[in-house]
Short mmCIF file of C-alpha atoms and ligand atoms in Angstrom, two decimals:
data_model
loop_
_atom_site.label_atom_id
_atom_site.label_comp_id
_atom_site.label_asym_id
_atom_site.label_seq_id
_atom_site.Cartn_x
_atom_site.Cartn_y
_atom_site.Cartn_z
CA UNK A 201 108.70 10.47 -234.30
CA UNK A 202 110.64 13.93 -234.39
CA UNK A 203 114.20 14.25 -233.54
CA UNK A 204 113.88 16.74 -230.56
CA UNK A 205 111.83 14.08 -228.67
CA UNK A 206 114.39 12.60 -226.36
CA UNK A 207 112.29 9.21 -226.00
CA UNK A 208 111.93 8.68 -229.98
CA UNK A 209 114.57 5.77 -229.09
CA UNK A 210 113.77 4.87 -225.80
CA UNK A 211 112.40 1.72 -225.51
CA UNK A 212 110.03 1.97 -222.68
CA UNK A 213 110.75 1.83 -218.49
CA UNK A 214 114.10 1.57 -217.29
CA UNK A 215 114.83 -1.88 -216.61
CA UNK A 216 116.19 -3.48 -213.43
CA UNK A 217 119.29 -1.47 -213.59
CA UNK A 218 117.90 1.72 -213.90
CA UNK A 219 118.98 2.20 -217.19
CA UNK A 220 116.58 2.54 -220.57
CA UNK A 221 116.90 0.44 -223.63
CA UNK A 222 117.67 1.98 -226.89
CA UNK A 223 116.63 0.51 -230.38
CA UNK A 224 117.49 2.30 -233.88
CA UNK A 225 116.42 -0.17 -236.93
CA UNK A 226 117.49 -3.07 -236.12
CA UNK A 227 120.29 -2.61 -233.27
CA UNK A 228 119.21 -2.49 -230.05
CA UNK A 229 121.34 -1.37 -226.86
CA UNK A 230 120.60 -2.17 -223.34
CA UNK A 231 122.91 -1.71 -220.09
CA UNK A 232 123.33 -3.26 -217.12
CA UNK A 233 125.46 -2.81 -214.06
CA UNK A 234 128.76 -3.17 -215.70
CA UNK A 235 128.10 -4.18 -219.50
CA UNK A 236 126.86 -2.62 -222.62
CA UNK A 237 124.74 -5.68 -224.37
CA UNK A 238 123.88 -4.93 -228.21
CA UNK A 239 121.89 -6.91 -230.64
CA UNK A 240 121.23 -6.90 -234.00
CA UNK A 241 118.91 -9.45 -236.59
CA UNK A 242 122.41 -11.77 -237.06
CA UNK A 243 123.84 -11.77 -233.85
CA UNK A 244 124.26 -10.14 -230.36
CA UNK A 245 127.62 -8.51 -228.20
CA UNK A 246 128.48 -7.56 -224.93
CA UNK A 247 131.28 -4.71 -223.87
CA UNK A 248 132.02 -3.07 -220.57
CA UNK A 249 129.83 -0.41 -220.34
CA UNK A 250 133.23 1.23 -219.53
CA UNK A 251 134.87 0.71 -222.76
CA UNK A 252 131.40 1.67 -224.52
CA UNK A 253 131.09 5.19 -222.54
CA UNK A 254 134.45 6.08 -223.43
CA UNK A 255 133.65 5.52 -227.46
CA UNK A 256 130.39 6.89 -227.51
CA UNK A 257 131.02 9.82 -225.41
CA UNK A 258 133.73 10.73 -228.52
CA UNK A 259 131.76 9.52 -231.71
CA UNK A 260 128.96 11.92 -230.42
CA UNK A 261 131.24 14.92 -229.51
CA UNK A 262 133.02 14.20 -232.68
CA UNK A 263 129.91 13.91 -235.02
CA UNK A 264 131.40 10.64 -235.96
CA UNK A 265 134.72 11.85 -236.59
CA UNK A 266 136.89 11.22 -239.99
CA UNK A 267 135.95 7.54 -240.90
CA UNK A 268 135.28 4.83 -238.93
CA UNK A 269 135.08 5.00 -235.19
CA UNK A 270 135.39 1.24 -234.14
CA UNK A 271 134.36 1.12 -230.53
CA UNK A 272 135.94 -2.69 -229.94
CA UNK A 273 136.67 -4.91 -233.02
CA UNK A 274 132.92 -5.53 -233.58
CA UNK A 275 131.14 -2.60 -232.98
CA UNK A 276 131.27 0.65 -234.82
CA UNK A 277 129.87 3.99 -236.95
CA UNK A 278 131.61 5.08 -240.63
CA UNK A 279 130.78 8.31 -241.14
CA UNK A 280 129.12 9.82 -244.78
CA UNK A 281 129.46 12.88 -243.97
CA UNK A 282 125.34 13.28 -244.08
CA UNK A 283 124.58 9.72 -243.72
CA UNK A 284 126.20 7.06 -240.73
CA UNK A 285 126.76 3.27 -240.95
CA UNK A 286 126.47 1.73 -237.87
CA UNK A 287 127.23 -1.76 -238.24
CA UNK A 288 128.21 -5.25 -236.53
CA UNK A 289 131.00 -7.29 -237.21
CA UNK A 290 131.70 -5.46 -240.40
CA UNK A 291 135.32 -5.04 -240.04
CA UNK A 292 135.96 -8.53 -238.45
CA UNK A 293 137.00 -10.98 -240.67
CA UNK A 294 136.06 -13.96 -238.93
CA UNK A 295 132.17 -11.99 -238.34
CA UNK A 296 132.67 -11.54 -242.13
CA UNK A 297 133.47 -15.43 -242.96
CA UNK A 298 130.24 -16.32 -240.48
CA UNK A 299 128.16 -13.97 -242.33
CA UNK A 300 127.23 -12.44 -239.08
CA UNK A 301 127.86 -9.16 -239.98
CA UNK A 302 125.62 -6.29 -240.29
CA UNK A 303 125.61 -3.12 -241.12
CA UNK A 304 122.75 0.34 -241.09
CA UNK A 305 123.06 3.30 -242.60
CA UNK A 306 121.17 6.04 -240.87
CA UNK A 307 120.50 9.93 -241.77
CA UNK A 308 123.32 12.00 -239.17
CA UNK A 309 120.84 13.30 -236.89
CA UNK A 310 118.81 10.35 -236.37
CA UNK A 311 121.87 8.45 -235.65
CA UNK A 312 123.12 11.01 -233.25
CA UNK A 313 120.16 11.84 -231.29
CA UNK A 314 119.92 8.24 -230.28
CA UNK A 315 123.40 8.25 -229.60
CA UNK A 316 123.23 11.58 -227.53
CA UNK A 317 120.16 9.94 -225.58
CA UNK A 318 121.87 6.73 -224.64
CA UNK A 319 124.86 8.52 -223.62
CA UNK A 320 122.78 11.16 -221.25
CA UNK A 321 120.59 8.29 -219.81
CA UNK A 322 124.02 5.95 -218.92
CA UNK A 323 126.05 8.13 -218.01
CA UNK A 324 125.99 8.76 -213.68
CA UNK A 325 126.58 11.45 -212.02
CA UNK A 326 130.59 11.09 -210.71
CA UNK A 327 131.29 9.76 -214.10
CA UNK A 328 132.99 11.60 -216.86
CA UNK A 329 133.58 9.70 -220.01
CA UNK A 330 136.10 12.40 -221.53
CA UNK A 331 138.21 11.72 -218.39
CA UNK A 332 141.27 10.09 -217.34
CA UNK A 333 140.22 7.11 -215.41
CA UNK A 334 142.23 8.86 -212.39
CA UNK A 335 140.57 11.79 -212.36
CA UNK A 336 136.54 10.58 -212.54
CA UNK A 337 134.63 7.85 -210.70
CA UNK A 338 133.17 4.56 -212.09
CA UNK A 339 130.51 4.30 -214.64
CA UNK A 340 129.94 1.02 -213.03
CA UNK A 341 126.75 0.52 -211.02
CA UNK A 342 122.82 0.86 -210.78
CA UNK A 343 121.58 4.03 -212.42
CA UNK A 344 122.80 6.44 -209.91
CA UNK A 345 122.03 10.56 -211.58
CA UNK A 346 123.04 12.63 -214.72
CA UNK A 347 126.32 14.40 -215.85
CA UNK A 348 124.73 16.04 -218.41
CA UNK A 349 126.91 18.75 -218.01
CA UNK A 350 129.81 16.62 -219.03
CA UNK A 351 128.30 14.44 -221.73
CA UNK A 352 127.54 17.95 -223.36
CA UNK A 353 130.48 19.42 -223.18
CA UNK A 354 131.06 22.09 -226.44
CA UNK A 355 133.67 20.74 -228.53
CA UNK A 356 136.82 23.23 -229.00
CA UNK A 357 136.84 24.45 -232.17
CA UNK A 358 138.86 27.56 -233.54
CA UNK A 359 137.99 29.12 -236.94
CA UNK A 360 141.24 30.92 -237.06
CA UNK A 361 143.54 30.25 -234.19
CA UNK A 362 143.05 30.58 -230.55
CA UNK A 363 143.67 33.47 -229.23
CA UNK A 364 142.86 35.83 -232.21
CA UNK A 365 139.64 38.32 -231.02
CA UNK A 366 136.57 36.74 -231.05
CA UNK A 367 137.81 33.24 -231.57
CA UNK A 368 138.13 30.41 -229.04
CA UNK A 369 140.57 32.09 -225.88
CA UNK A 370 143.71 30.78 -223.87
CA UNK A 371 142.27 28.95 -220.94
CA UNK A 372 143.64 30.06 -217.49
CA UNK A 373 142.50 29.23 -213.48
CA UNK A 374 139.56 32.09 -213.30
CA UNK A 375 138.25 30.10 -216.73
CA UNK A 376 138.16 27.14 -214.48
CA UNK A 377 140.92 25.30 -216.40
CA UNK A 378 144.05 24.90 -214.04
CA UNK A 379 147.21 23.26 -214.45
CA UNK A 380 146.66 19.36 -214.56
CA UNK A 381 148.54 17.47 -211.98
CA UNK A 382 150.66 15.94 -214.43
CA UNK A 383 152.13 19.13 -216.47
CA UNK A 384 152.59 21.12 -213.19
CA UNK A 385 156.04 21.74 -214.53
CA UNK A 386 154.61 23.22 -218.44
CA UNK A 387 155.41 27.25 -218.62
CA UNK A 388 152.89 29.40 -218.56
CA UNK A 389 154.36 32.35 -220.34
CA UNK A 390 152.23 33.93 -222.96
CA UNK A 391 154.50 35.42 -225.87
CA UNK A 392 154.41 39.66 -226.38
CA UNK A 393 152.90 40.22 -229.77
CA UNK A 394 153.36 43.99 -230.88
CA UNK A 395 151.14 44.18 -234.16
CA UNK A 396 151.59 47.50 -236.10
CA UNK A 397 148.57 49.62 -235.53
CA UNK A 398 145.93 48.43 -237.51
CA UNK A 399 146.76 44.93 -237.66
CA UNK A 400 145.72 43.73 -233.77
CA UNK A 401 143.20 41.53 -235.16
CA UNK A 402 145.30 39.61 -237.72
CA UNK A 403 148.68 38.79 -235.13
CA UNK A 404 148.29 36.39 -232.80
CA UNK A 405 150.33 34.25 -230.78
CA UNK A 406 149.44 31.68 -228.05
CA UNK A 407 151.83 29.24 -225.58
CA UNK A 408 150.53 26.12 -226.92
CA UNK A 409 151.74 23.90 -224.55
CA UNK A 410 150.60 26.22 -221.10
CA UNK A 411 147.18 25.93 -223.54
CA UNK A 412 147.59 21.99 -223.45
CA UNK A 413 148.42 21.43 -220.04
CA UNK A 414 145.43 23.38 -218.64
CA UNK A 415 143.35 20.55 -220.85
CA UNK A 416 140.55 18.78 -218.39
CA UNK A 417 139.47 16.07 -220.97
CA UNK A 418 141.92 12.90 -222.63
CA UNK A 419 141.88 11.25 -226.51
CA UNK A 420 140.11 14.39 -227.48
CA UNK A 421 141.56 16.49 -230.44
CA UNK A 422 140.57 20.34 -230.72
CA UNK A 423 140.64 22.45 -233.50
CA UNK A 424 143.52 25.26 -232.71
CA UNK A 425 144.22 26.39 -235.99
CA UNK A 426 142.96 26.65 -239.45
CA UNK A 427 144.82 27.30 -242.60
CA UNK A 428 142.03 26.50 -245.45
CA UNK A 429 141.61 22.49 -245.13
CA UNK A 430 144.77 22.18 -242.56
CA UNK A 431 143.76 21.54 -238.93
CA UNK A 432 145.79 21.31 -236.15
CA UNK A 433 144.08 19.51 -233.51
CA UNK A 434 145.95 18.95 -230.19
CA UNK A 435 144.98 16.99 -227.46
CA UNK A 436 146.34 15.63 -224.23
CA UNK A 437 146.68 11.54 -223.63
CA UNK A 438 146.24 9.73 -220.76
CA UNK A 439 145.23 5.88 -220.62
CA UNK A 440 143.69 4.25 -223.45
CA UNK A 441 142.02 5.91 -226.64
CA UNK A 442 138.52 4.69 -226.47
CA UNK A 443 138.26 3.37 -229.84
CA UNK A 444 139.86 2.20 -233.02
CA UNK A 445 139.91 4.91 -235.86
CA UNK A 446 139.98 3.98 -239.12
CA UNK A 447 141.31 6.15 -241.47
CA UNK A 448 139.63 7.51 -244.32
CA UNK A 449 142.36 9.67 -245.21
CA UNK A 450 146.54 10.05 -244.19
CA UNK A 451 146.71 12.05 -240.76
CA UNK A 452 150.15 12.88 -239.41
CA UNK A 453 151.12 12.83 -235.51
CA UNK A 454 153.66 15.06 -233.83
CA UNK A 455 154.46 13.55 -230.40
CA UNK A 456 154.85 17.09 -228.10
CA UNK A 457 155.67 15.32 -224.86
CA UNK A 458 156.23 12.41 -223.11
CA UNK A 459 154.82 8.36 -225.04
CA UNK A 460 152.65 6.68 -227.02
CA UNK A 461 152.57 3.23 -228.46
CA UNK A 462 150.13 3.12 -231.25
CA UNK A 463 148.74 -0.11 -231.78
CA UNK A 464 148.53 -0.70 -235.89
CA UNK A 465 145.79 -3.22 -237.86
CA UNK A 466 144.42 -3.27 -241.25
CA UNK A 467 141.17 -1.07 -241.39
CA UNK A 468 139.01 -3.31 -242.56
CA UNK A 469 139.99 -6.45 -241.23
CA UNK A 470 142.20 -5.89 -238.16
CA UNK A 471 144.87 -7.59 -239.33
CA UNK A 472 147.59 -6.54 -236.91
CA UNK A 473 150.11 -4.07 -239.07
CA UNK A 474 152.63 -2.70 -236.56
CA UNK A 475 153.54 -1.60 -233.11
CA UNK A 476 154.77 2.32 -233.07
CA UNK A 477 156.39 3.92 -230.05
CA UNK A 478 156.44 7.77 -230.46
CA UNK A 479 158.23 9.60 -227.96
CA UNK A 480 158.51 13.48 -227.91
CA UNK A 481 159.30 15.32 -230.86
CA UNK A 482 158.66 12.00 -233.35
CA UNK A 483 156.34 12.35 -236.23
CA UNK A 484 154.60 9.66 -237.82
CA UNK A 485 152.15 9.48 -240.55
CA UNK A 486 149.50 7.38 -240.08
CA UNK A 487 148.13 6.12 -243.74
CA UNK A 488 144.85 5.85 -245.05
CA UNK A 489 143.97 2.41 -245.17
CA UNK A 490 144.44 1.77 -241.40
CA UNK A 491 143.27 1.33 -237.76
CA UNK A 492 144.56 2.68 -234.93
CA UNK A 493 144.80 2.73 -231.13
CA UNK A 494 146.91 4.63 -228.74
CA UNK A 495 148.01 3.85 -224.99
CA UNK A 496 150.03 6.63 -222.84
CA UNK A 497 151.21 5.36 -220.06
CA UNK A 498 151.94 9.18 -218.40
CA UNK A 499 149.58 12.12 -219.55
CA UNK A 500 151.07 13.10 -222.65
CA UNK A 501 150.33 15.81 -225.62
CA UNK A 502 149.85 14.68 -228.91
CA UNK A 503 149.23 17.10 -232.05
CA UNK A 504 146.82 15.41 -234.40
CA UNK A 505 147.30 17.29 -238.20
CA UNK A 506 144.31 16.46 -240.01
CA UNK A 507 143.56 17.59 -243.86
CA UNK A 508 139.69 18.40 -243.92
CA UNK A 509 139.27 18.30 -247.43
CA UNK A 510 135.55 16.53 -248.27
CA UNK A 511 137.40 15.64 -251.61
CA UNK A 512 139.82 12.96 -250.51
CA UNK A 513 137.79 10.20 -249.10
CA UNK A 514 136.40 9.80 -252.40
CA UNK A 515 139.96 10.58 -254.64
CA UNK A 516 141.79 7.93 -252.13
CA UNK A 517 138.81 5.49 -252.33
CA UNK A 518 139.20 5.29 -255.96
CA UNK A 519 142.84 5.15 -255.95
CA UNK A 520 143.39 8.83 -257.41
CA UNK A 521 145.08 10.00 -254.28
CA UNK A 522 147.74 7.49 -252.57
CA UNK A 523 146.87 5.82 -249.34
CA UNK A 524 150.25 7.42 -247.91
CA UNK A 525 151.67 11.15 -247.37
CA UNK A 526 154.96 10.94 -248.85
CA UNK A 527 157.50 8.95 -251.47
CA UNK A 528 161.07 8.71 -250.09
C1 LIG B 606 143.02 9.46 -233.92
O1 LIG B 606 142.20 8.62 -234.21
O2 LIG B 606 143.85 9.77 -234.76
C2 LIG B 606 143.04 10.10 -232.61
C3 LIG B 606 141.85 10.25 -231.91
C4 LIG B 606 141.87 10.84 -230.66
C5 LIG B 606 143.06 11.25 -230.13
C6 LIG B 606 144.24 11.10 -230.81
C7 LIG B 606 144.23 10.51 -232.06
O3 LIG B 606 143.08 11.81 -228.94
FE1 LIG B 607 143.13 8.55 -236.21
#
């Protein structure tokens, strides 16, 4: 089995549906016209396929993301930064108490060429998993075409800053990114930078939230800036995020615009913590040993402020770094 071969998971024909069946060790996923059904040696689960596009689409584009992606409270990935868990029930207590539980770990790029395939092969043609539910049609239905196009999308990703030469560039109409419907009233003036001769290449300025508002995808946080391991990662909100993240390290929040409630649990067993309303200009830090899941009722933009460092998994895991930002 190689990696480039696009059936290596592909458990023979499509079924009645239309749609192929995926197995990876010991997890298998089928789909039909509205559910995701996945089973494992322990146990078995169904989802809407709905709910199971929209987490998939973003642990893929994501690369499995900072922690654990939890697509509903019994499916999920934890990343290892080289290796992947996927597991069952592993973060449900009551799975946990049944000993129904199970969990996978698989090398990155196996994990996420099965992933990629599954997403490619159920995802139809008018559906867009990256967007809001107003603004795509249903993933519901017989196998009905490809979006590959979509599904594929390149993840945003700045090394410096947008803007700066040869980075990642302000998006405007002719890029084919215009003005949502919903931030028809964001400015759209650029600031004047006047570097001193010699220096065009290291001043840079960009409008942010003209940048935000020409956004075509939701619950999907792009790397703007970089300063060493400190990311800024904006993204615009609409609907539901797809999935539960849990933490594997503090990440702070800066509502820009508009609401979100932020549903709260304990990471591990979901454990309900607390309800937080942000509304614009809050900031919230959300700590390490948590789960999280965001609803905004109007399109909304949200700055994500991630810390990259590869060290602090590990130094919070063994209790050398706290499992919150800040003492008062
Ligand atoms: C998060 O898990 O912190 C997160 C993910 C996607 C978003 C916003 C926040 O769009
Ligand atoms: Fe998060």
């Amino acid at each position: 089995m190689t990696l480039t071969d696009k059936s290596a998971f592909e458990t023979g024909d499509a079924n009645e549906h239309g749609y192929k069946t995926f197995t990876i060790g010991g997890f298998t996923f089928s789909r039909d016209e509205f559910f995701a059904h996945v089973s494992w040696p322990t146990g078995r689960h169904v989802l809407s396929v709905d709910t199971f596009l929209r987490a998939l689409q973003r642990d893929v584009a994501w690369d499995f993301f900072y922690g654990t992606v939890n697509f509903d409270s019994v499916i999920g990935t934890v990343n290892h930064y080289g290796t992947v868990d996927l597991f069952a029930g592993r973060y449900n207590e009551a799975y946990r108490r049944a000993e129904l539980d199970h969990v996978e770990n698989f090398d990155t790029p196996m994990l996420r060429e099965a992933f990629k395939s599954m997403l490619d092969d159920w995802t139809n043609a008018s559906y867009d998993p990256f967007a809001s539910p107003a603004e795509t049609g249903k993933p519901f239905g017989v196998k009905d075409g490809f979006n590959t196009e979509a599904v594929t999308r390149r993840r945003i990703a700045a090394a410096r800053m947008v803007g700066v030469p040869g980075d990642e560039q302000i998006r405007s109409d002719e890029m084919g990114f215009p003005i949502n419907r919903m931030f028809a009233d964001v400015g759209q003036e650029e600031p004047v930078v006047e570097a001193e001769p010699g220096f065009e290449s290291e001043v840079a300025a960009f409008n942010l939230f003209a940048y935000l508002s020409r956004s075509n995808v939701t619950w999907n946080p792009s790397v703007v800036s970089v300063c060493k391991d400190s990311l800024y990662c904006p993204t615009t909100e609409e609907y539901i995020l797809p999935v539960f993240h849990g933490n594997d390290r503090v990440e702070w929040f800066v509502q820009l615009s508009d609401e979100i409630i932020w549903d709260v649990q304990d990471r591990d067993t979901g454990a309900v913590r607390s309800k937080v309303v942000m509304r614009a200009g809050d900031v919230a830090a959300m700590p390490a040993d948590i789960r999280h899941q965001g609803y905004s009722p109007k399109r909304s933009m949200l700055l994500v402020w991630e810390n990259n460092s590869a060290d602090l998994p590990e130094l919070i895991a063994t209790g050398r770094a706290p499992q919150y930002p800040i003492d008062f």
